Every structure is written in C-alpha cells, then in structure tokens.
Tab-separated table of C-alpha atoms and ligand atoms in Angstrom:
chain	number	residue	atom	x	y	z
A	1	MET	CA	0.027	-0.107	0.013
A	2	GLU	CA	1.787	3.512	-0.905
A	3	ASP	CA	1.592	5.966	1.025
A	4	PHE	CA	-0.235	8.788	-0.410
A	5	LYS	CA	-0.304	11.669	1.823
A	6	LYS	CA	3.673	11.134	1.538
A	7	LEU	CA	3.997	11.256	-1.945
A	8	ARG	CA	1.038	14.085	-2.121
A	9	ASP	CA	4.078	16.256	0.270
A	10	LEU	CA	6.763	15.370	-1.877
A	11	MET	CA	4.417	16.344	-5.080
A	12	VAL	CA	4.320	20.073	-3.627
A	13	ASP	CA	7.835	20.489	-2.472
A	14	ALA	CA	9.513	18.952	-5.417
A	15	GLN	CA	6.868	19.942	-8.124
A	16	LEU	CA	5.308	23.075	-7.634
A	17	ILE	CA	7.026	25.122	-4.650
A	18	PRO	CA	10.338	25.245	-6.357
A	19	ARG	CA	8.572	26.746	-9.320
A	20	GLY	CA	7.311	29.365	-7.796
A	21	ILE	CA	4.056	28.180	-7.091
A	22	LYS	CA	3.630	30.337	-3.447
A	23	ASP	CA	-0.194	30.284	-2.871
A	24	GLU	CA	-0.141	29.174	0.526
A	25	ARG	CA	-4.097	28.286	0.002
A	26	VAL	CA	-3.135	26.437	-2.676
A	27	LEU	CA	-0.136	24.591	-1.170
A	28	SER	CA	-2.828	23.050	1.343
A	29	ALA	CA	-4.993	22.392	-1.378
A	30	MET	CA	-3.119	20.065	-2.500
A	31	ARG	CA	-1.283	18.399	0.003
A	32	LYS	CA	-4.841	17.393	0.938
A	33	VAL	CA	-7.801	16.149	-2.242
A	34	PRO	CA	-6.690	12.886	-2.886
A	35	ARG	CA	-5.542	12.986	-7.048
A	36	HIS	CA	-4.992	8.803	-6.338
A	37	ILE	CA	-8.970	8.703	-6.442
A	38	PHE	CA	-8.781	10.591	-10.127
A	39	VAL	CA	-7.591	8.334	-11.701
A	40	ASP	CA	-8.414	4.728	-12.653
A	41	ASP	CA	-6.962	2.276	-10.220
A	42	TYR	CA	-4.036	1.018	-12.625
A	43	MET	CA	-2.880	4.077	-13.203
A	44	GLN	CA	-2.993	5.081	-9.112
A	45	HIS	CA	1.080	4.582	-8.753
A	46	ASN	CA	2.064	7.364	-11.340
A	47	ALA	CA	-0.905	9.847	-9.817
A	48	TYR	CA	1.768	12.255	-8.152
A	49	ALA	CA	4.017	12.113	-11.187
A	50	ASP	CA	5.237	15.384	-12.741
A	51	MET	CA	2.853	14.659	-16.164
A	52	ALA	CA	-0.363	14.705	-16.829
A	53	LEU	CA	-2.337	10.878	-17.057
A	54	PRO	CA	-4.809	9.314	-19.215
A	55	ILE	CA	-8.511	9.213	-17.990
A	56	GLY	CA	-10.171	7.561	-20.237
A	57	ASP	CA	-11.570	8.943	-23.551
A	58	GLU	CA	-8.732	10.282	-24.857
A	59	GLN	CA	-8.778	13.074	-22.660
A	60	THR	CA	-6.321	13.764	-19.914
A	61	ILE	CA	-6.017	15.310	-15.982
A	62	SER	CA	-3.625	17.818	-16.018
A	63	GLN	CA	-0.114	17.858	-14.942
A	64	PRO	CA	-0.171	18.483	-11.149
A	65	TYR	CA	1.838	22.174	-11.669
A	66	MET	CA	-0.356	23.547	-14.567
A	67	VAL	CA	-3.912	22.672	-11.835
A	68	ALA	CA	-1.646	25.069	-8.931
A	69	ILE	CA	-0.551	27.283	-11.290
A	70	MET	CA	-3.863	27.853	-13.187
A	71	THR	CA	-5.411	27.501	-9.795
A	72	GLU	CA	-2.865	30.284	-8.347
A	73	LEU	CA	-4.199	32.894	-11.069
A	74	LEU	CA	-7.662	32.522	-10.659
A	75	GLU	CA	-6.708	34.577	-7.488
A	76	LEU	CA	-8.935	32.775	-4.604
A	77	LYS	CA	-10.107	34.438	-1.514
A	78	GLY	CA	-12.941	31.588	-0.103
A	79	ASN	CA	-15.909	33.362	-0.582
A	80	GLU	CA	-15.986	33.084	-4.979
A	81	LYS	CA	-19.001	31.433	-7.049
A	82	VAL	CA	-16.923	29.037	-9.614
A	83	LEU	CA	-17.329	27.708	-13.744
A	84	GLU	CA	-15.098	25.350	-14.791
A	85	ILE	CA	-15.045	24.104	-18.262
A	86	GLY	CA	-13.909	20.722	-18.461
A	87	THR	CA	-14.194	18.207	-15.707
A	88	GLY	CA	-12.123	15.436	-17.355
A	89	SER	CA	-11.359	13.654	-14.057
A	90	GLY	CA	-12.559	16.394	-11.715
A	91	TYR	CA	-9.563	16.381	-9.470
A	92	GLN	CA	-9.394	20.352	-10.635
A	93	ALA	CA	-13.202	21.043	-9.396
A	94	ALA	CA	-12.429	18.999	-6.546
A	95	ILE	CA	-9.008	21.682	-6.152
A	96	LEU	CA	-11.656	24.667	-6.615
A	97	GLY	CA	-14.023	23.258	-4.375
A	98	GLU	CA	-11.399	23.135	-0.905
A	99	LEU	CA	-10.954	27.005	-1.612
A	100	SER	CA	-14.062	28.859	-2.925
A	101	ARG	CA	-17.676	28.742	-2.333
A	102	GLU	CA	-18.853	27.062	-5.029
A	103	VAL	CA	-18.139	25.512	-8.262
A	104	PHE	CA	-20.278	24.628	-10.796
A	105	THR	CA	-18.222	21.716	-13.066
A	106	ILE	CA	-18.805	21.392	-17.433
A	107	GLU	CA	-18.008	18.686	-19.059
A	108	ARG	CA	-19.214	17.283	-22.079
A	109	LYS	CA	-18.846	13.839	-21.835
A	110	ALA	CA	-21.218	11.692	-19.647
A	111	LEU	CA	-18.500	9.068	-18.880
A	112	LEU	CA	-16.280	11.623	-17.398
A	113	ALA	CA	-19.178	13.393	-15.818
A	114	LYS	CA	-20.685	10.689	-14.556
A	115	LYS	CA	-17.394	9.347	-12.617
A	116	ALA	CA	-16.664	12.838	-11.102
A	117	GLU	CA	-19.431	13.473	-9.568
A	118	GLU	CA	-18.663	10.146	-8.246
A	119	ARG	CA	-16.188	11.001	-6.862
A	120	PHE	CA	-17.415	14.010	-5.762
A	121	GLN	CA	-19.409	11.886	-3.449
A	122	ALA	CA	-17.350	9.710	-2.442
A	123	LEU	CA	-14.827	12.385	-1.081
A	124	GLY	CA	-17.865	14.179	0.352
A	125	TYR	CA	-17.870	17.649	-1.984
A	126	ILE	CA	-21.406	19.239	-1.468
A	127	ASN	CA	-20.601	22.674	-3.152
A	128	ILE	CA	-19.137	20.946	-6.931
A	129	TYR	CA	-22.116	21.126	-8.964
A	130	ALA	CA	-21.403	18.673	-11.990
A	131	ILE	CA	-23.062	19.235	-15.425
A	132	THR	CA	-22.807	17.416	-18.713
A	133	GLY	CA	-22.994	19.902	-21.577
A	134	ASP	CA	-21.027	22.414	-23.882
A	135	GLY	CA	-19.208	23.860	-21.812
A	136	THR	CA	-18.389	27.048	-24.346
A	137	LEU	CA	-22.008	28.098	-24.036
A	138	GLY	CA	-21.264	28.647	-20.026
A	139	LEU	CA	-23.950	28.434	-17.844
A	140	PRO	CA	-26.446	31.629	-17.733
A	141	GLU	CA	-29.007	30.380	-15.380
A	142	LYS	CA	-26.382	30.374	-12.443
A	143	SER	CA	-23.879	33.591	-13.842
A	144	PRO	CA	-22.433	35.837	-13.274
A	145	PHE	CA	-19.368	33.732	-12.270
A	146	ASP	CA	-16.653	35.376	-10.015
A	147	ARG	CA	-14.489	32.771	-11.874
A	148	ILE	CA	-14.174	31.138	-14.345
A	149	LEU	CA	-11.432	28.420	-15.942
A	150	ILE	CA	-11.633	26.362	-18.888
A	151	THR	CA	-8.794	23.214	-18.514
A	152	ALA	CA	-9.261	22.357	-22.482
A	153	GLY	CA	-7.488	24.221	-25.676
A	154	SER	CA	-9.620	27.359	-27.043
A	155	PRO	CA	-9.442	29.138	-29.828
A	156	LYS	CA	-10.466	32.301	-27.881
A	157	ILE	CA	-12.369	32.865	-24.890
A	158	PRO	CA	-15.728	31.346	-25.831
A	159	GLU	CA	-17.869	35.207	-26.089
A	160	PRO	CA	-20.624	34.198	-23.501
A	161	LEU	CA	-18.182	32.894	-20.408
A	162	ILE	CA	-16.752	36.787	-20.721
A	163	GLU	CA	-20.674	38.114	-20.562
A	164	GLN	CA	-21.200	35.343	-18.273
A	165	LEU	CA	-18.238	36.330	-15.930
A	166	ALA	CA	-18.805	39.008	-13.355
A	167	ASP	CA	-17.619	42.433	-12.474
A	168	GLY	CA	-13.661	42.554	-10.916
A	169	GLY	CA	-13.911	38.770	-12.202
A	170	ILE	CA	-11.302	37.449	-13.344
A	171	ILE	CA	-11.095	33.839	-16.855
A	172	ILE	CA	-8.030	31.718	-17.015
A	173	ALA	CA	-8.196	29.595	-19.826
A	174	PRO	CA	-5.088	28.193	-22.308
A	175	VAL	CA	-5.432	29.828	-25.902
A	176	GLY	CA	-3.958	28.867	-28.607
A	177	ILE	CA	-4.063	26.629	-31.721
A	178	ARG	CA	-5.136	22.842	-31.500
A	179	PHE	CA	-1.759	21.206	-30.360
A	180	SER	CA	-0.283	23.983	-28.547
A	181	GLN	CA	-1.356	26.615	-26.676
A	182	GLN	CA	-0.917	30.032	-23.811
A	183	LEU	CA	-1.900	30.618	-20.759
A	184	LEU	CA	-4.354	34.065	-20.684
A	185	ILE	CA	-5.700	35.664	-17.270
A	186	VAL	CA	-8.152	37.925	-18.690
A	187	ARG	CA	-9.677	40.411	-16.166
A	188	LYS	CA	-13.327	42.225	-16.543
A	189	SER	CA	-14.278	45.410	-14.751
A	190	LYS	CA	-16.568	48.427	-15.426
A	191	GLU	CA	-14.115	49.902	-17.499
A	192	GLY	CA	-13.633	47.055	-20.021
A	193	VAL	CA	-11.778	43.781	-20.240
A	194	SER	CA	-8.316	43.069	-20.364
A	195	GLU	CA	-6.004	40.590	-21.085
A	196	GLN	CA	-3.129	39.646	-20.389
A	197	THR	CA	-0.299	35.653	-21.655
A	198	HIS	CA	0.919	34.152	-19.232
A	199	VAL	CA	3.213	30.730	-19.377
A	200	PRO	CA	3.000	28.246	-22.995
A	201	CYS	CA	1.404	24.977	-22.171
A	202	VAL	CA	-0.976	22.060	-23.980
A	203	PHE	CA	-4.248	20.495	-23.687
A	204	VAL	CA	-6.363	18.649	-24.808
A	205	PRO	CA	-8.933	20.372	-27.574
A	206	LEU	CA	-11.910	22.431	-26.104
A	207	ILE	CA	-14.650	20.830	-29.005
A	208	GLY	CA	-18.443	22.893	-29.473
A	209	LYS	CA	-19.603	25.714	-29.994
A	210	HIS	CA	-17.301	28.598	-29.205
A	211	GLY	CA	-14.519	26.570	-29.751
A	212	TRP	CA	-12.629	23.704	-31.492
A	213	PRO	CA	-15.158	22.101	-33.975
A	214	GLU	CA	-16.451	18.793	-33.503
A	215	ASP	CA	-15.875	16.752	-36.720
A	216	GLU	CA	-11.448	17.914	-35.403
A	217	ASP	CA	-11.898	16.048	-32.498
A	218	SER	CA	-8.969	12.850	-32.782
B	301	LIG	N1	-9.784	19.741	-15.301
B	301	LIG	C1	-9.820	18.497	-15.798
B	301	LIG	C2	-9.847	17.196	-14.580
B	301	LIG	O1	-8.805	18.163	-13.309
B	301	LIG	O2	-9.336	16.171	-14.869
B	301	LIG	C3	-8.988	18.064	-16.965
B	301	LIG	C4	-9.511	18.280	-18.081
B	301	LIG	S1	-8.570	17.767	-19.593
B	301	LIG	C5	-7.254	18.307	-19.456
B	301	LIG	C6	-10.599	18.666	-20.597
B	301	LIG	C7	-11.342	18.372	-20.510
B	301	LIG	O3	-12.486	19.212	-21.544
B	301	LIG	C8	-12.010	16.944	-21.092
B	301	LIG	O4	-12.292	16.018	-20.460
B	301	LIG	C9	-13.074	16.971	-22.011
B	301	LIG	O5	-13.622	16.300	-22.486
B	301	LIG	C10	-13.201	18.334	-21.945
B	301	LIG	N2	-13.918	19.289	-22.431
B	301	LIG	C11	-14.114	19.545	-24.491
B	301	LIG	N3	-14.465	20.559	-24.449
B	301	LIG	C12	-15.267	20.104	-23.880
B	301	LIG	C13	-16.702	21.868	-23.703
B	301	LIG	N4	-16.558	22.525	-24.382
B	301	LIG	N5	-17.419	21.388	-22.730
B	301	LIG	C14	-16.884	20.726	-21.418
B	301	LIG	N6	-15.813	20.435	-21.421
B	301	LIG	C15	-15.284	19.842	-22.179
C-alpha cells in the first residue's frame, strides 16, 4: 500500500514550490486532495508524478504544476462562485471546491462527468455541481461567476463566458492553436476587459459551439 499522503507532500515540495507556486491556500489544497482517487486504479501509482495522465475517452488529468498555476492565477480567497469548463477527472474541480464557495463544472463527455460526480460524492464535496454539456455556452442561469477556469485548449475565449463573468472577475484559459497554447489571464471591470498572456501549455481541445469544431476531434 503506497503512502499517498507522503507522495502528495513530495509532489508539492518537489514540483510546485521550486517552480514558484506561493499561495499557501493552493499548496495546502494540493497537499490535501487525494489525486489518486481521480485516476483509474491501474494508474494510481503514477498519480503524483510530474505529468498529465490519461483518464479514458482520449482525455487527460492535467499535470499537478499546471493545476497549481491555474488555480493560483485565479486568486481565490474563499467566497467565490466558480465555473470550470472541462471537468475531466474532477481533480481540478475538487481543488477549486477546497478554495471557493461553490463550483459549477461542465464536461461534454457524459461518462467522465458521471465518474467525476461519483468522486465528489464519495469525498463529501457538497459545494461542487457537475453538469454535462457544452461548456463553451457557459451556464447563464447561474451567472455571473466570480471566476471562470477553462481546462481545455481554445482558439479564443468563448464570448458567452466573458458575458457571464462578474465585474472584478478573472478567467484563466489555455488559448492558442489546436496543439499548443498559452495561458491567458482575462480580467473584467466596469472599464472593460483586459488580457495578459502567461506560460506556454498543451491541453486537449475545447470542442463546442464557441471552441473547436467537433468533426476535428481526434
Ligand atoms: N480539469 C480536468 C481534470 O482535473 O481532470 C482536466 C481537463 S481535460 C485536460 C479537458 C476536458 O475538457 C476533457 O475532459 C474534455 O472532454 C473536456 N471538454 C472539451 N470541450 C468541452 C466543452 N465544450 N465543454 C465541456 N467540456 C469540454
């Protein structure tokens, strides 16, 4: 039986802190959330390795460092309503659930959404709501959101998500071409919307009405 708590601490101490992750709340959430529960049994021994891992349906759980940096960039204080696009395994949503008031997470693949929801229930997260559908449309009935996180690579920030972001809100998203992107930080205020680029990254594509077309899904 592996000592997963020890592996989690090692992940934080060796992969996150040396690369500049400083937000103590983010670091302690990553020490706490059992990442191995969010991967299939045969993959658990690799759950705390410094890489993305397959989660089935040709999708991935992001590398721990990428989860940490995206979460840190959201500047969560604890009282936010957050929208995540791309539930995948549910791991990122669980980290968000630790650090904010409530999390709405949308996944287009029904099987992944169902598995993630089962994990939220098993781990006792009552502030995370899993929805199946096209996340590029957002969730107008629950808007505005204080923070929006897109965890799939997009050609641009979907317009509905900018509309559904609250004033003072932040969107973090990988934006670029289909096989490589850069993290984009979008801030909305009464004066308008500003954009700032951050680190390069590689995510599976965001497929949907305001993302990449479905027929190019590989
Ligand atoms: N956040 C996830 C985690 O913690 O495991 C990793 C996300 S994975 C890199 C990207 C996910 O986005 C995939 O599960 C994919 O099916 C999903 N996705 C792609 N396009 C989507 C869309 N339009 N709406 C919702 N989910 C989408």
